[in-house]
Short mmCIF file of C-alpha atoms and ligand atoms in Angstrom, two decimals:
data_model
loop_
_atom_site.label_atom_id
_atom_site.label_comp_id
_atom_site.label_asym_id
_atom_site.label_seq_id
_atom_site.Cartn_x
_atom_site.Cartn_y
_atom_site.Cartn_z
CA MET A 1 37.85 9.59 72.95
CA VAL A 2 35.96 6.26 73.01
CA ALA A 3 32.79 8.13 72.15
CA VAL A 4 34.47 9.90 69.19
CA ALA A 5 35.99 6.65 67.98
CA SER A 6 32.62 4.85 67.94
CA SER A 7 31.00 7.82 66.27
CA ILE A 8 33.60 7.71 63.52
CA GLU A 9 32.77 4.07 62.99
CA ARG A 10 29.10 5.02 62.54
CA ALA A 11 29.71 8.12 60.50
CA ALA A 12 32.11 6.52 58.11
CA ALA A 13 30.41 3.12 57.99
CA GLY A 14 31.43 1.17 54.97
CA ILE A 15 34.73 3.10 54.51
CA LYS A 16 37.61 0.69 54.01
CA SER A 17 40.42 3.07 53.10
CA SER A 18 42.87 3.02 55.96
CA ALA A 19 44.12 6.48 54.86
CA VAL A 20 40.66 8.01 55.41
CA LEU A 21 40.08 6.25 58.67
CA ASP A 22 43.52 7.16 59.99
CA PHE A 23 42.95 10.77 59.16
CA LEU A 24 39.54 10.78 60.76
CA ARG A 25 40.92 9.35 63.93
CA LYS A 26 43.71 12.03 64.32
CA PRO A 27 43.00 15.20 66.27
CA LYS A 28 42.01 18.07 63.99
CA GLN A 29 44.09 21.07 64.95
CA LEU A 30 44.87 24.47 63.49
CA LEU A 31 47.86 25.00 61.14
CA ILE A 32 49.79 27.94 62.46
CA ASP A 33 53.48 28.67 61.64
CA GLY A 34 53.99 25.20 60.18
CA LYS A 35 52.70 23.38 63.29
CA TRP A 36 49.41 21.70 64.25
CA VAL A 37 48.14 23.30 67.45
CA PRO A 38 44.84 23.27 69.36
CA ALA A 39 42.67 26.43 69.61
CA LYS A 40 43.99 28.72 72.33
CA SER A 41 40.59 28.43 73.95
CA GLY A 42 40.90 24.59 73.90
CA LYS A 43 37.43 24.48 72.24
CA THR A 44 36.33 22.03 69.52
CA PHE A 45 33.20 21.73 67.38
CA GLN A 46 31.55 18.75 65.78
CA THR A 47 31.50 18.09 62.08
CA PHE A 48 28.99 15.73 60.56
CA ASN A 49 28.38 13.27 57.73
CA PRO A 50 25.16 14.76 56.09
CA ALA A 51 24.28 11.40 54.62
CA ASN A 52 23.69 9.80 58.06
CA GLU A 53 23.79 12.73 60.47
CA GLU A 54 26.58 11.17 62.56
CA VAL A 55 29.54 13.01 64.02
CA LEU A 56 32.55 12.52 61.72
CA ALA A 57 35.11 14.39 63.76
CA LEU A 58 35.83 17.19 66.26
CA ALA A 59 37.72 20.17 64.83
CA ALA A 60 39.55 22.82 66.69
CA GLU A 61 37.40 26.06 67.21
CA GLY A 62 39.76 28.78 66.26
CA ASP A 63 38.80 32.36 67.07
CA ARG A 64 40.24 35.85 67.18
CA ALA A 65 43.28 34.82 69.35
CA ASP A 66 44.19 32.06 66.94
CA VAL A 67 43.74 34.38 63.86
CA ASP A 68 46.13 36.91 65.57
CA GLU A 69 48.82 34.23 65.94
CA ALA A 70 48.28 33.05 62.37
CA VAL A 71 48.55 36.60 61.07
CA LYS A 72 51.83 37.13 62.92
CA ALA A 73 53.26 33.92 61.54
CA ALA A 74 52.15 34.76 58.08
CA ARG A 75 53.74 38.25 58.27
CA ARG A 76 57.02 36.73 59.59
CA ALA A 77 57.01 34.34 56.61
CA LEU A 78 56.19 37.12 54.14
CA GLU A 79 59.02 39.40 55.37
CA GLY A 80 61.45 36.48 56.06
CA LYS A 81 62.18 33.34 54.19
CA TRP A 82 59.29 33.38 51.68
CA SER A 83 60.32 36.75 50.24
CA SER A 84 63.75 35.31 49.23
CA ILE A 85 62.25 32.30 47.49
CA GLY A 86 62.16 32.86 43.69
CA PRO A 87 59.47 32.12 41.15
CA HIS A 88 60.92 28.85 39.95
CA GLN A 89 60.94 27.45 43.49
CA ARG A 90 57.34 28.74 44.08
CA ALA A 91 56.31 27.01 40.93
CA GLY A 92 57.98 23.80 42.25
CA TYR A 93 55.94 23.82 45.49
CA LEU A 94 52.69 24.26 43.49
CA LEU A 95 53.65 21.45 41.08
CA ARG A 96 54.47 19.21 44.06
CA MET A 97 51.12 20.05 45.56
CA ALA A 98 49.32 19.14 42.28
CA ASP A 99 51.11 15.79 42.19
CA LEU A 100 50.32 15.12 45.88
CA ILE A 101 46.64 15.90 45.28
CA GLU A 102 46.52 13.53 42.43
CA LYS A 103 48.39 10.87 44.41
CA HIS A 104 45.75 11.14 47.14
CA VAL A 105 42.80 11.79 44.95
CA ASP A 106 40.66 8.85 46.19
CA GLU A 107 41.38 9.64 49.85
CA LEU A 108 40.64 13.35 49.40
CA ALA A 109 37.52 12.75 47.34
CA THR A 110 36.16 10.24 49.89
CA LEU A 111 36.77 12.63 52.76
CA GLU A 112 35.03 15.45 50.81
CA SER A 113 32.07 13.20 50.01
CA LEU A 114 31.81 12.10 53.75
CA ASN A 115 31.93 15.68 55.06
CA ASN A 116 29.97 17.50 52.32
CA GLY A 117 27.64 14.83 51.02
CA MET A 118 28.73 15.38 47.47
CA ALA A 119 28.42 12.43 45.01
CA ILE A 120 31.83 10.70 44.92
CA SER A 121 32.04 10.96 41.14
CA LEU A 122 31.77 14.73 41.47
CA ALA A 123 34.19 14.84 44.41
CA ASN A 124 36.68 12.96 42.19
CA ARG A 125 36.28 15.43 39.38
CA MET A 126 36.58 18.43 41.68
CA THR A 127 39.68 17.03 43.32
CA ASN A 128 41.35 16.44 40.04
CA GLY A 129 40.22 19.97 39.12
CA ALA A 130 42.09 21.37 42.17
CA ALA A 131 45.22 19.58 41.02
CA SER A 132 44.81 21.31 37.64
CA THR A 133 44.39 24.62 39.34
CA PHE A 134 47.63 24.23 41.28
CA ARG A 135 49.39 23.21 38.12
CA TYR A 136 47.93 26.14 36.06
CA TYR A 137 49.12 28.73 38.66
CA ALA A 138 52.52 26.96 38.94
CA GLY A 139 52.85 28.06 35.27
CA TRP A 140 52.07 31.66 36.29
CA ALA A 141 54.64 32.00 38.94
CA THR A 142 57.43 32.45 36.43
CA LYS A 143 55.33 34.67 34.10
CA ILE A 144 54.34 37.64 36.25
CA TYR A 145 55.87 40.65 34.42
CA GLY A 146 56.33 44.26 35.04
CA GLU A 147 56.86 46.77 32.25
CA THR A 148 59.33 49.31 31.04
CA ASN A 149 57.53 52.45 30.17
CA PRO A 150 58.41 54.97 27.38
CA SER A 151 59.68 57.58 29.76
CA ASP A 152 61.54 60.82 28.98
CA PRO A 153 65.13 60.21 28.06
CA SER A 154 66.33 61.52 31.43
CA MET A 155 64.45 58.87 33.25
CA PHE A 156 64.17 55.12 33.34
CA ASN A 157 60.70 54.06 34.48
CA TYR A 158 59.61 50.51 35.04
CA THR A 159 57.00 48.67 37.06
CA LEU A 160 57.25 45.74 39.41
CA ARG A 161 54.38 43.49 40.06
CA GLU A 162 54.54 42.56 43.81
CA PRO A 163 52.54 40.36 46.13
CA VAL A 164 49.75 42.04 48.02
CA GLY A 165 51.01 40.56 51.23
CA VAL A 166 49.04 38.65 53.97
CA CYS A 167 45.80 37.29 52.45
CA GLY A 168 42.75 36.32 54.57
CA GLN A 169 40.79 33.75 52.58
CA ILE A 170 37.34 32.59 53.71
CA ILE A 171 35.74 29.71 51.76
CA PRO A 172 32.31 28.04 51.79
CA TRP A 173 31.30 24.40 52.06
CA ASN A 174 30.16 23.83 48.56
CA GLY A 175 33.30 22.51 46.97
CA PRO A 176 35.76 22.81 49.77
CA ILE A 177 38.82 21.26 47.91
CA SER A 178 38.07 23.24 44.79
CA MET A 179 37.65 26.57 46.74
CA PHE A 180 40.84 26.01 48.58
CA SER A 181 42.77 25.52 45.31
CA TRP A 182 41.17 28.75 43.84
CA LYS A 183 42.40 30.74 46.79
CA ILE A 184 45.76 29.18 47.72
CA ALA A 185 47.22 28.42 44.27
CA PRO A 186 47.17 31.98 42.82
CA ALA A 187 48.02 33.57 46.15
CA LEU A 188 51.21 31.54 46.50
CA ALA A 189 52.14 31.80 42.72
CA CYS A 190 52.21 35.55 43.29
CA GLY A 191 54.32 35.36 46.39
CA ASN A 192 51.63 35.99 49.05
CA VAL A 193 51.01 34.32 52.31
CA SER A 194 47.59 33.08 53.56
CA VAL A 195 45.43 32.70 56.59
CA ILE A 196 42.54 30.55 55.30
CA LYS A 197 39.29 29.59 57.04
CA PRO A 198 37.24 26.73 55.68
CA ALA A 199 33.45 26.57 56.35
CA GLU A 200 32.29 25.26 59.65
CA GLN A 201 30.41 22.47 57.98
CA THR A 202 33.32 21.20 56.02
CA PRO A 203 36.69 21.66 57.79
CA LEU A 204 38.25 18.32 57.02
CA THR A 205 39.70 18.42 53.54
CA ALA A 206 41.33 21.74 54.07
CA LEU A 207 43.22 20.17 57.00
CA ARG A 208 44.26 17.26 54.82
CA LEU A 209 45.37 19.63 52.14
CA GLY A 210 47.36 21.54 54.85
CA GLU A 211 49.27 18.29 55.56
CA LEU A 212 50.02 17.96 51.89
CA LEU A 213 51.29 21.49 51.54
CA LEU A 214 53.73 20.80 54.38
CA GLU A 215 54.75 17.60 52.54
CA ALA A 216 55.26 19.66 49.40
CA GLY A 217 57.74 21.70 51.45
CA ILE A 218 55.93 24.95 51.80
CA PRO A 219 57.80 26.97 54.46
CA GLU A 220 56.19 27.50 57.83
CA GLY A 221 53.80 30.36 58.10
CA VAL A 222 53.13 30.68 54.36
CA VAL A 223 49.76 28.88 54.67
CA ASN A 224 47.91 28.93 58.00
CA ILE A 225 44.58 27.13 58.44
CA ILE A 226 42.06 28.31 60.97
CA THR A 227 38.96 26.09 61.37
CA GLY A 228 36.10 27.76 63.34
CA TYR A 229 32.96 29.81 62.97
CA GLY A 230 32.29 32.69 60.56
CA GLU A 231 30.96 35.02 63.25
CA THR A 232 34.15 34.67 65.25
CA ALA A 233 37.26 33.42 63.32
CA GLY A 234 35.81 34.68 59.98
CA ALA A 235 34.92 38.15 61.26
CA ALA A 236 38.39 38.40 62.95
CA ILE A 237 40.02 37.78 59.52
CA ALA A 238 37.70 40.32 57.79
CA GLU A 239 38.63 42.98 60.30
CA HIS A 240 42.28 42.21 61.05
CA PRO A 241 44.54 45.20 60.67
CA GLY A 242 47.46 42.86 59.81
CA ILE A 243 45.63 41.42 56.78
CA ASP A 244 46.25 43.16 53.47
CA LYS A 245 43.67 41.48 51.36
CA VAL A 246 40.56 39.43 51.89
CA ALA A 247 39.17 36.93 49.37
CA PHE A 248 35.76 35.58 50.16
CA THR A 249 33.34 33.05 48.63
CA GLY A 250 29.94 32.59 50.10
CA SER A 251 26.64 34.41 50.57
CA THR A 252 25.97 37.91 49.32
CA GLU A 253 24.75 38.77 52.80
CA VAL A 254 28.09 37.89 54.42
CA GLY A 255 29.96 39.41 51.44
CA LYS A 256 28.53 42.73 52.38
CA LEU A 257 29.69 42.26 55.99
CA ILE A 258 33.22 41.47 54.75
CA LEU A 259 33.27 44.55 52.64
CA ARG A 260 32.18 46.74 55.56
CA ALA A 261 34.78 45.05 57.86
CA SER A 262 37.50 45.71 55.38
CA THR A 263 37.34 49.49 55.70
CA GLY A 264 39.33 49.59 58.96
CA ASN A 265 42.56 49.22 57.10
CA LEU A 266 41.24 49.44 53.44
CA LYS A 267 41.96 45.77 52.58
CA ARG A 268 41.83 44.74 48.99
CA VAL A 269 38.58 42.72 48.70
CA SER A 270 37.49 40.16 46.21
CA LEU A 271 34.08 38.55 46.57
CA GLU A 272 32.49 35.57 44.83
CA LEU A 273 28.89 35.57 45.92
CA GLY A 274 25.52 34.00 45.18
CA GLY A 275 23.53 33.65 41.95
CA LYS A 276 20.17 33.03 40.44
CA SER A 277 21.37 32.17 36.99
CA PRO A 278 19.14 31.93 33.88
CA ASN A 279 19.39 28.98 31.61
CA ILE A 280 17.67 30.14 28.39
CA VAL A 281 16.37 27.41 26.02
CA PHE A 282 15.24 28.27 22.49
CA ALA A 283 13.09 25.75 20.68
CA ASP A 284 15.78 25.13 17.96
CA ALA A 285 18.35 23.83 20.58
CA ASN A 286 19.72 20.30 20.41
CA MET A 287 17.41 18.71 23.07
CA ASP A 288 19.50 15.56 23.47
CA GLU A 289 22.24 17.78 24.90
CA CYS A 290 20.14 20.48 26.42
CA LEU A 291 17.88 18.24 28.60
CA PRO A 292 20.51 16.25 30.59
CA THR A 293 22.71 19.31 30.92
CA SER A 294 19.91 21.60 32.07
CA LEU A 295 19.02 18.89 34.58
CA SER A 296 22.60 18.65 35.92
CA GLY A 297 22.71 22.51 35.77
CA PHE A 298 20.39 22.71 38.83
CA THR A 299 21.02 19.37 40.46
CA THR A 300 24.81 19.01 40.50
CA LEU A 301 25.92 19.05 44.17
CA SER A 302 22.22 18.96 44.96
CA GLY A 303 21.92 22.51 43.51
CA GLN A 304 24.28 23.88 46.14
CA VAL A 305 26.28 25.61 43.45
CA CYS A 306 26.64 29.39 43.18
CA CYS A 307 26.20 29.30 39.40
CA ALA A 308 23.43 26.69 39.36
CA GLY A 309 20.93 27.21 36.49
CA THR A 310 17.83 27.53 38.69
CA ARG A 311 15.71 29.72 36.41
CA VAL A 312 15.06 27.80 33.29
CA PHE A 313 13.48 29.99 30.60
CA VAL A 314 11.89 28.19 27.76
CA GLN A 315 10.47 29.58 24.50
CA ARG A 316 6.69 29.66 24.87
CA ASP A 317 5.54 27.36 22.06
CA PHE A 318 7.88 24.73 23.19
CA HIS A 319 7.41 25.15 27.01
CA ASP A 320 4.97 22.37 27.79
CA GLU A 321 6.83 19.73 25.80
CA PHE A 322 10.18 20.73 27.46
CA VAL A 323 8.60 20.55 30.94
CA GLU A 324 7.30 17.07 30.19
CA ARG A 325 10.61 15.85 28.96
CA LEU A 326 12.68 17.53 31.68
CA THR A 327 10.37 16.17 34.31
CA THR A 328 10.57 12.64 32.97
CA ARG A 329 14.38 12.73 33.24
CA ALA A 330 14.41 14.41 36.65
CA ALA A 331 12.10 11.82 37.96
CA GLN A 332 14.80 9.21 37.45
CA ALA A 333 17.46 11.33 39.24
CA LYS A 334 16.91 10.44 42.93
CA ALA A 335 19.30 11.58 45.56
CA GLY A 336 21.14 8.66 46.96
CA ASP A 337 24.22 7.23 48.84
CA PRO A 338 26.96 9.76 47.87
CA LEU A 339 29.66 7.11 48.10
CA ASP A 340 27.95 4.97 45.40
CA PRO A 341 29.80 5.73 42.04
CA GLN A 342 26.45 5.66 40.22
CA THR A 343 24.90 8.39 42.41
CA THR A 344 24.66 11.88 40.80
CA ILE A 345 22.84 13.66 43.69
CA GLY A 346 23.89 13.37 47.34
CA PRO A 347 22.29 14.81 50.41
CA LEU A 348 22.34 18.59 51.25
CA VAL A 349 25.32 19.66 53.44
CA SER A 350 23.57 20.31 56.70
CA LYS A 351 20.36 20.37 58.67
CA GLU A 352 20.34 24.10 58.18
CA GLN A 353 20.39 23.87 54.44
CA PHE A 354 17.81 21.13 54.53
CA GLU A 355 15.44 23.36 56.55
CA ARG A 356 16.13 26.23 54.32
CA VAL A 357 15.33 24.35 51.16
CA ARG A 358 12.19 22.91 52.77
CA GLY A 359 11.21 26.46 53.69
CA TYR A 360 11.57 27.65 50.03
CA LEU A 361 9.55 24.64 48.78
CA ASP A 362 6.69 25.86 51.01
CA ILE A 363 7.16 29.40 49.91
CA GLY A 364 6.96 28.42 46.25
CA LYS A 365 3.76 26.53 46.84
CA LYS A 366 2.21 29.41 48.81
CA GLU A 367 3.18 31.90 46.04
CA GLY A 368 1.11 29.81 43.58
CA ALA A 369 3.88 27.91 41.80
CA GLU A 370 3.13 24.31 41.02
CA PRO A 371 5.60 21.58 41.67
CA LYS A 372 5.45 19.46 38.52
CA LEU A 373 7.91 17.21 40.26
CA GLY A 374 8.99 16.91 43.90
CA GLY A 375 7.99 19.77 46.16
CA ASP A 376 9.03 18.35 49.46
CA VAL A 377 12.07 17.01 51.31
CA ARG A 378 12.66 13.41 52.04
CA LYS A 379 11.90 11.80 55.39
CA GLY A 380 14.37 9.63 57.32
CA LYS A 381 18.02 9.87 58.06
CA GLY A 382 20.23 12.17 56.01
CA TYR A 383 19.48 15.53 54.38
CA PHE A 384 18.12 14.06 51.09
CA VAL A 385 16.12 16.20 48.72
CA ASP A 386 15.07 14.85 45.31
CA PRO A 387 14.81 17.32 42.27
CA THR A 388 11.89 19.70 42.31
CA ILE A 389 10.58 21.41 39.17
CA PHE A 390 8.30 24.37 39.59
CA THR A 391 6.01 25.70 36.88
CA HIS A 392 3.57 28.58 36.91
CA VAL A 393 6.39 30.66 38.25
CA ARG A 394 6.58 34.34 37.71
CA ASN A 395 10.03 35.91 37.73
CA ASP A 396 9.02 38.20 40.66
CA MET A 397 8.25 35.28 43.04
CA ARG A 398 10.71 34.71 45.86
CA ILE A 399 11.66 31.24 44.52
CA ALA A 400 12.72 32.95 41.29
CA ARG A 401 14.62 35.80 42.92
CA GLU A 402 16.39 34.27 45.99
CA GLU A 403 19.11 31.77 46.10
CA ILE A 404 17.63 28.41 47.35
CA PHE A 405 20.72 26.29 47.20
CA GLY A 406 18.83 22.99 46.61
CA PRO A 407 17.94 20.88 43.57
CA VAL A 408 15.07 23.26 42.70
CA ALA A 409 14.36 24.80 39.32
CA SER A 410 11.68 27.21 38.17
CA VAL A 411 10.66 26.85 34.53
CA ILE A 412 9.45 30.09 33.06
CA PRO A 413 8.16 30.75 29.53
CA PHE A 414 9.47 33.57 27.31
CA LYS A 415 8.25 34.91 23.94
CA ASP A 416 11.35 35.95 21.96
CA GLU A 417 15.06 36.90 22.29
CA ASN A 418 14.26 40.19 23.72
CA ASP A 419 11.92 38.79 26.37
CA ALA A 420 14.40 36.06 27.33
CA VAL A 421 17.13 38.59 27.91
CA LEU A 422 14.93 41.01 29.76
CA GLN A 423 13.65 38.26 32.14
CA GLY A 424 17.10 36.56 32.42
CA ASN A 425 18.66 39.88 33.49
CA ASP A 426 15.80 40.79 35.79
CA THR A 427 17.72 39.71 39.01
CA THR A 428 19.98 41.33 41.48
CA TYR A 429 22.61 38.65 40.68
CA GLY A 430 24.86 38.15 37.74
CA LEU A 431 27.11 35.22 38.19
CA ALA A 432 26.35 33.05 35.19
CA ALA A 433 23.86 32.37 32.43
CA ALA A 434 23.42 29.89 29.58
CA VAL A 435 21.81 30.03 26.19
CA TRP A 436 20.79 27.01 24.14
CA THR A 437 20.27 27.52 20.36
CA ASN A 438 21.55 26.31 17.04
CA ASP A 439 21.44 29.82 15.59
CA VAL A 440 25.00 31.17 15.81
CA ARG A 441 23.95 34.87 15.44
CA ARG A 442 21.34 34.58 18.25
CA ALA A 443 23.89 32.64 20.48
CA HIS A 444 26.38 35.54 20.30
CA GLN A 445 23.74 38.25 20.56
CA VAL A 446 22.24 36.75 23.60
CA ALA A 447 25.62 36.05 25.20
CA ARG A 448 26.46 39.76 24.88
CA ALA A 449 23.18 40.94 26.19
CA LEU A 450 23.22 38.81 29.31
CA LYS A 451 24.57 40.61 32.44
CA ALA A 452 26.60 37.75 33.90
CA GLY A 453 30.31 36.96 34.56
CA THR A 454 30.19 33.69 32.76
CA VAL A 455 27.87 32.74 29.79
CA TRP A 456 27.62 29.20 28.52
CA VAL A 457 26.46 28.44 25.03
CA ASN A 458 25.05 24.98 24.50
CA CYS A 459 26.64 23.78 27.78
CA TYR A 460 26.48 24.46 31.48
CA ASN A 461 28.71 24.49 34.59
CA ASN A 462 31.96 24.26 32.60
CA ILE A 463 34.73 25.72 34.65
CA ASP A 464 38.44 25.76 33.69
CA PRO A 465 41.27 27.53 35.58
CA ILE A 466 42.27 29.23 32.33
CA SER A 467 39.17 31.42 32.30
CA PRO A 468 37.99 34.09 34.71
CA PHE A 469 35.05 33.40 36.99
CA GLY A 470 33.14 35.97 39.02
CA GLY A 471 30.01 38.11 39.16
CA TYR A 472 28.25 41.12 37.70
CA LYS A 473 25.99 43.08 40.11
CA GLN A 474 25.57 41.58 43.54
CA SER A 475 27.29 38.33 42.55
CA GLY A 476 30.62 39.70 43.51
CA ILE A 477 33.67 41.95 43.04
CA GLY A 478 36.68 40.90 41.00
CA ARG A 479 37.45 37.75 39.00
CA GLU A 480 39.13 34.58 40.13
CA LEU A 481 40.90 32.00 37.96
CA GLY A 482 42.66 32.78 34.67
CA LYS A 483 45.15 35.64 34.49
CA GLN A 484 42.62 37.78 36.37
CA SER A 485 43.56 36.07 39.64
CA ILE A 486 47.09 37.34 39.12
CA ASP A 487 45.76 40.92 39.18
CA LEU A 488 43.90 40.11 42.45
CA TYR A 489 47.00 38.82 44.23
CA THR A 490 49.54 41.40 42.97
CA GLN A 491 50.01 45.11 43.23
CA VAL A 492 51.94 47.38 40.92
CA LYS A 493 54.83 49.59 41.88
CA SER A 494 56.23 52.23 39.49
CA VAL A 495 59.95 52.94 39.83
CA TYR A 496 61.57 56.11 38.49
CA LEU A 497 65.32 56.17 38.07
CA LYS A 498 67.03 59.42 37.05
CA LEU A 499 69.62 58.74 34.35
P1 NAP B 501 28.17 31.99 54.57
O1 NAP B 501 27.73 32.38 55.91
O2 NAP B 501 28.24 33.16 53.56
O3 NAP B 501 29.49 31.20 54.55
C1 NAP B 501 30.63 31.37 53.77
C2 NAP B 501 31.89 31.51 54.63
O4 NAP B 501 31.87 32.73 55.28
C3 NAP B 501 32.11 30.46 55.63
O5 NAP B 501 33.46 30.10 55.82
C4 NAP B 501 31.49 31.10 56.93
O6 NAP B 501 32.04 30.59 58.13
C5 NAP B 501 32.13 32.58 56.79
N1 NAP B 501 31.37 33.53 57.46
C6 NAP B 501 30.14 33.50 57.95
N2 NAP B 501 29.78 34.68 58.58
C7 NAP B 501 30.94 35.46 58.53
C8 NAP B 501 31.25 36.73 59.04
N3 NAP B 501 30.37 37.46 59.76
N4 NAP B 501 32.53 37.20 58.81
C9 NAP B 501 33.34 36.46 58.09
N5 NAP B 501 33.17 35.23 57.68
C10 NAP B 501 31.88 34.70 57.87
O7 NAP B 501 27.18 30.96 53.96
P2 NAP B 501 26.32 29.84 54.75
O8 NAP B 501 25.71 30.35 55.94
O9 NAP B 501 27.23 28.58 54.75
O10 NAP B 501 25.16 29.50 53.67
C11 NAP B 501 24.02 30.36 53.60
C12 NAP B 501 23.65 30.60 52.15
O11 NAP B 501 24.64 31.29 51.46
C13 NAP B 501 23.41 29.37 51.29
O12 NAP B 501 22.12 28.87 51.46
C14 NAP B 501 23.54 29.84 49.96
O13 NAP B 501 22.42 30.49 49.43
C15 NAP B 501 24.71 30.86 50.12
N6 NAP B 501 26.00 30.36 49.78
C16 NAP B 501 26.53 30.75 48.64
C17 NAP B 501 27.81 30.25 48.30
C18 NAP B 501 28.36 30.59 46.99
O14 NAP B 501 29.33 29.90 46.53
N7 NAP B 501 27.86 31.63 46.26
C19 NAP B 501 28.51 29.38 49.08
C20 NAP B 501 27.97 29.06 50.37
C21 NAP B 501 26.67 29.62 50.70
P3 NAP B 501 31.11 29.47 58.87
O15 NAP B 501 30.93 28.43 57.91
O16 NAP B 501 32.05 29.02 59.99
O17 NAP B 501 29.86 30.13 59.26
MG1 MG B 502 27.87 30.03 59.10
#
């Protein structure tokens, strides 16, 4: 314990918030059936601060046996107390949760930044966004309707929209608080129960949110939190015969494993996967807006964003000037201390990601792309990578096809609208895309032609819980957020009554 305590002092050096320090010092256990318990195996794993590589905490290493307990508790809640709780009361829990998140926004954002490395300003925005998501789905709880159908006069036929049941929810490390809200809020609004597994790199904020859910009065067993590894705890969730639906956000590779594992009991599956999103810039665009937004499009969260605009397509005549101007701006945007309010780019989340990005920078150079800016990772403590801009990239190079998940963009010229759309769509992914132009006809035509779940016109990375988010092609199955999430978390029953 002494070793852990001194490690916390080093890992969270400079943190004054007693709420954050108190939380870090507490044991990190699993939430099962409304109680905090150690993993049955007694095992724990280390979680780090990626800005200084120090151990921030030990978390319980849940595995199959803990998932089993959590699924039993969830099933009991679903078939017991939770099923008798009406929509107004469910809305009440979600509203209280939104209030609690806002009340603790500084603490949550600091924890998120410490564990993930994200810039504190972004952590604050994303935490407030999570409160909005809880509030938005609180509104839905009382507005989930069935229908009466125009049946034969001898019949009365109506539909009921019912919860899917026990939901297994597996979330990634990029935006842990945000991802928790996207999964838990709609699931509970629709009357489901959850077994949720945060990513191994970032278990902490999910645990703090678990405490807040209990404070909001959520009955025991409705939300169970299992920290642990994907290959064990995650795989157990994906396969579990007692889980009715699995919702996953993460890599396309693991998404395919989840889909395969779901066949045992034909779980409902929704997947939010990777992307290689095109950001298409026409020469007539407003450059004062386009340049800073295109930069943040691939550097926000150090580029560890599924919808990052990493392929920047620029109209040929304007390409060289655009590259100059983007490079000048990007050169000023260095990665720095994530807890400094002025910082816009923090470190990458882990050593693994750091090595992965370093690998892609080498691959890009070997393939013949030229780093106009950057091109290497930083030396020293912490997983810092400054922005890299590659030119002389062909759309068939690996750096233009594969998800790098670092602050790395490839700038590629295009001839005209048709060429921009052809190149933009030439990818196995289809999560997001953007088009910059002042020509309204062209904006709508290109938005229609792009094969992506979200298209931004003259903006980037805007996400609001009112609007669906998800992928075309190998970027996923299903849509989260908006009313589409209500479809994911409900199933329809048709009732015939003979008159
Ligand atoms: P990942 O393995 O797909 O992780 C996402 C979640 O799935 C984590 O909770 C993970 O648990 C879990 N998981 C891993 N293997 C599993 C399995 N066999 N069965 C069930 N669950 C499993 O992603 P990663 O390894 O963290 O990152 C690798 C790459 O994926 C990144 O470089 C990036 O390109 C991409 N990625 C994309 C997104 C996105 O939002 N689209 C998010 C994260 C990563 P553990 O954390 O415990 O392993
Ligand atoms: Mg993993």
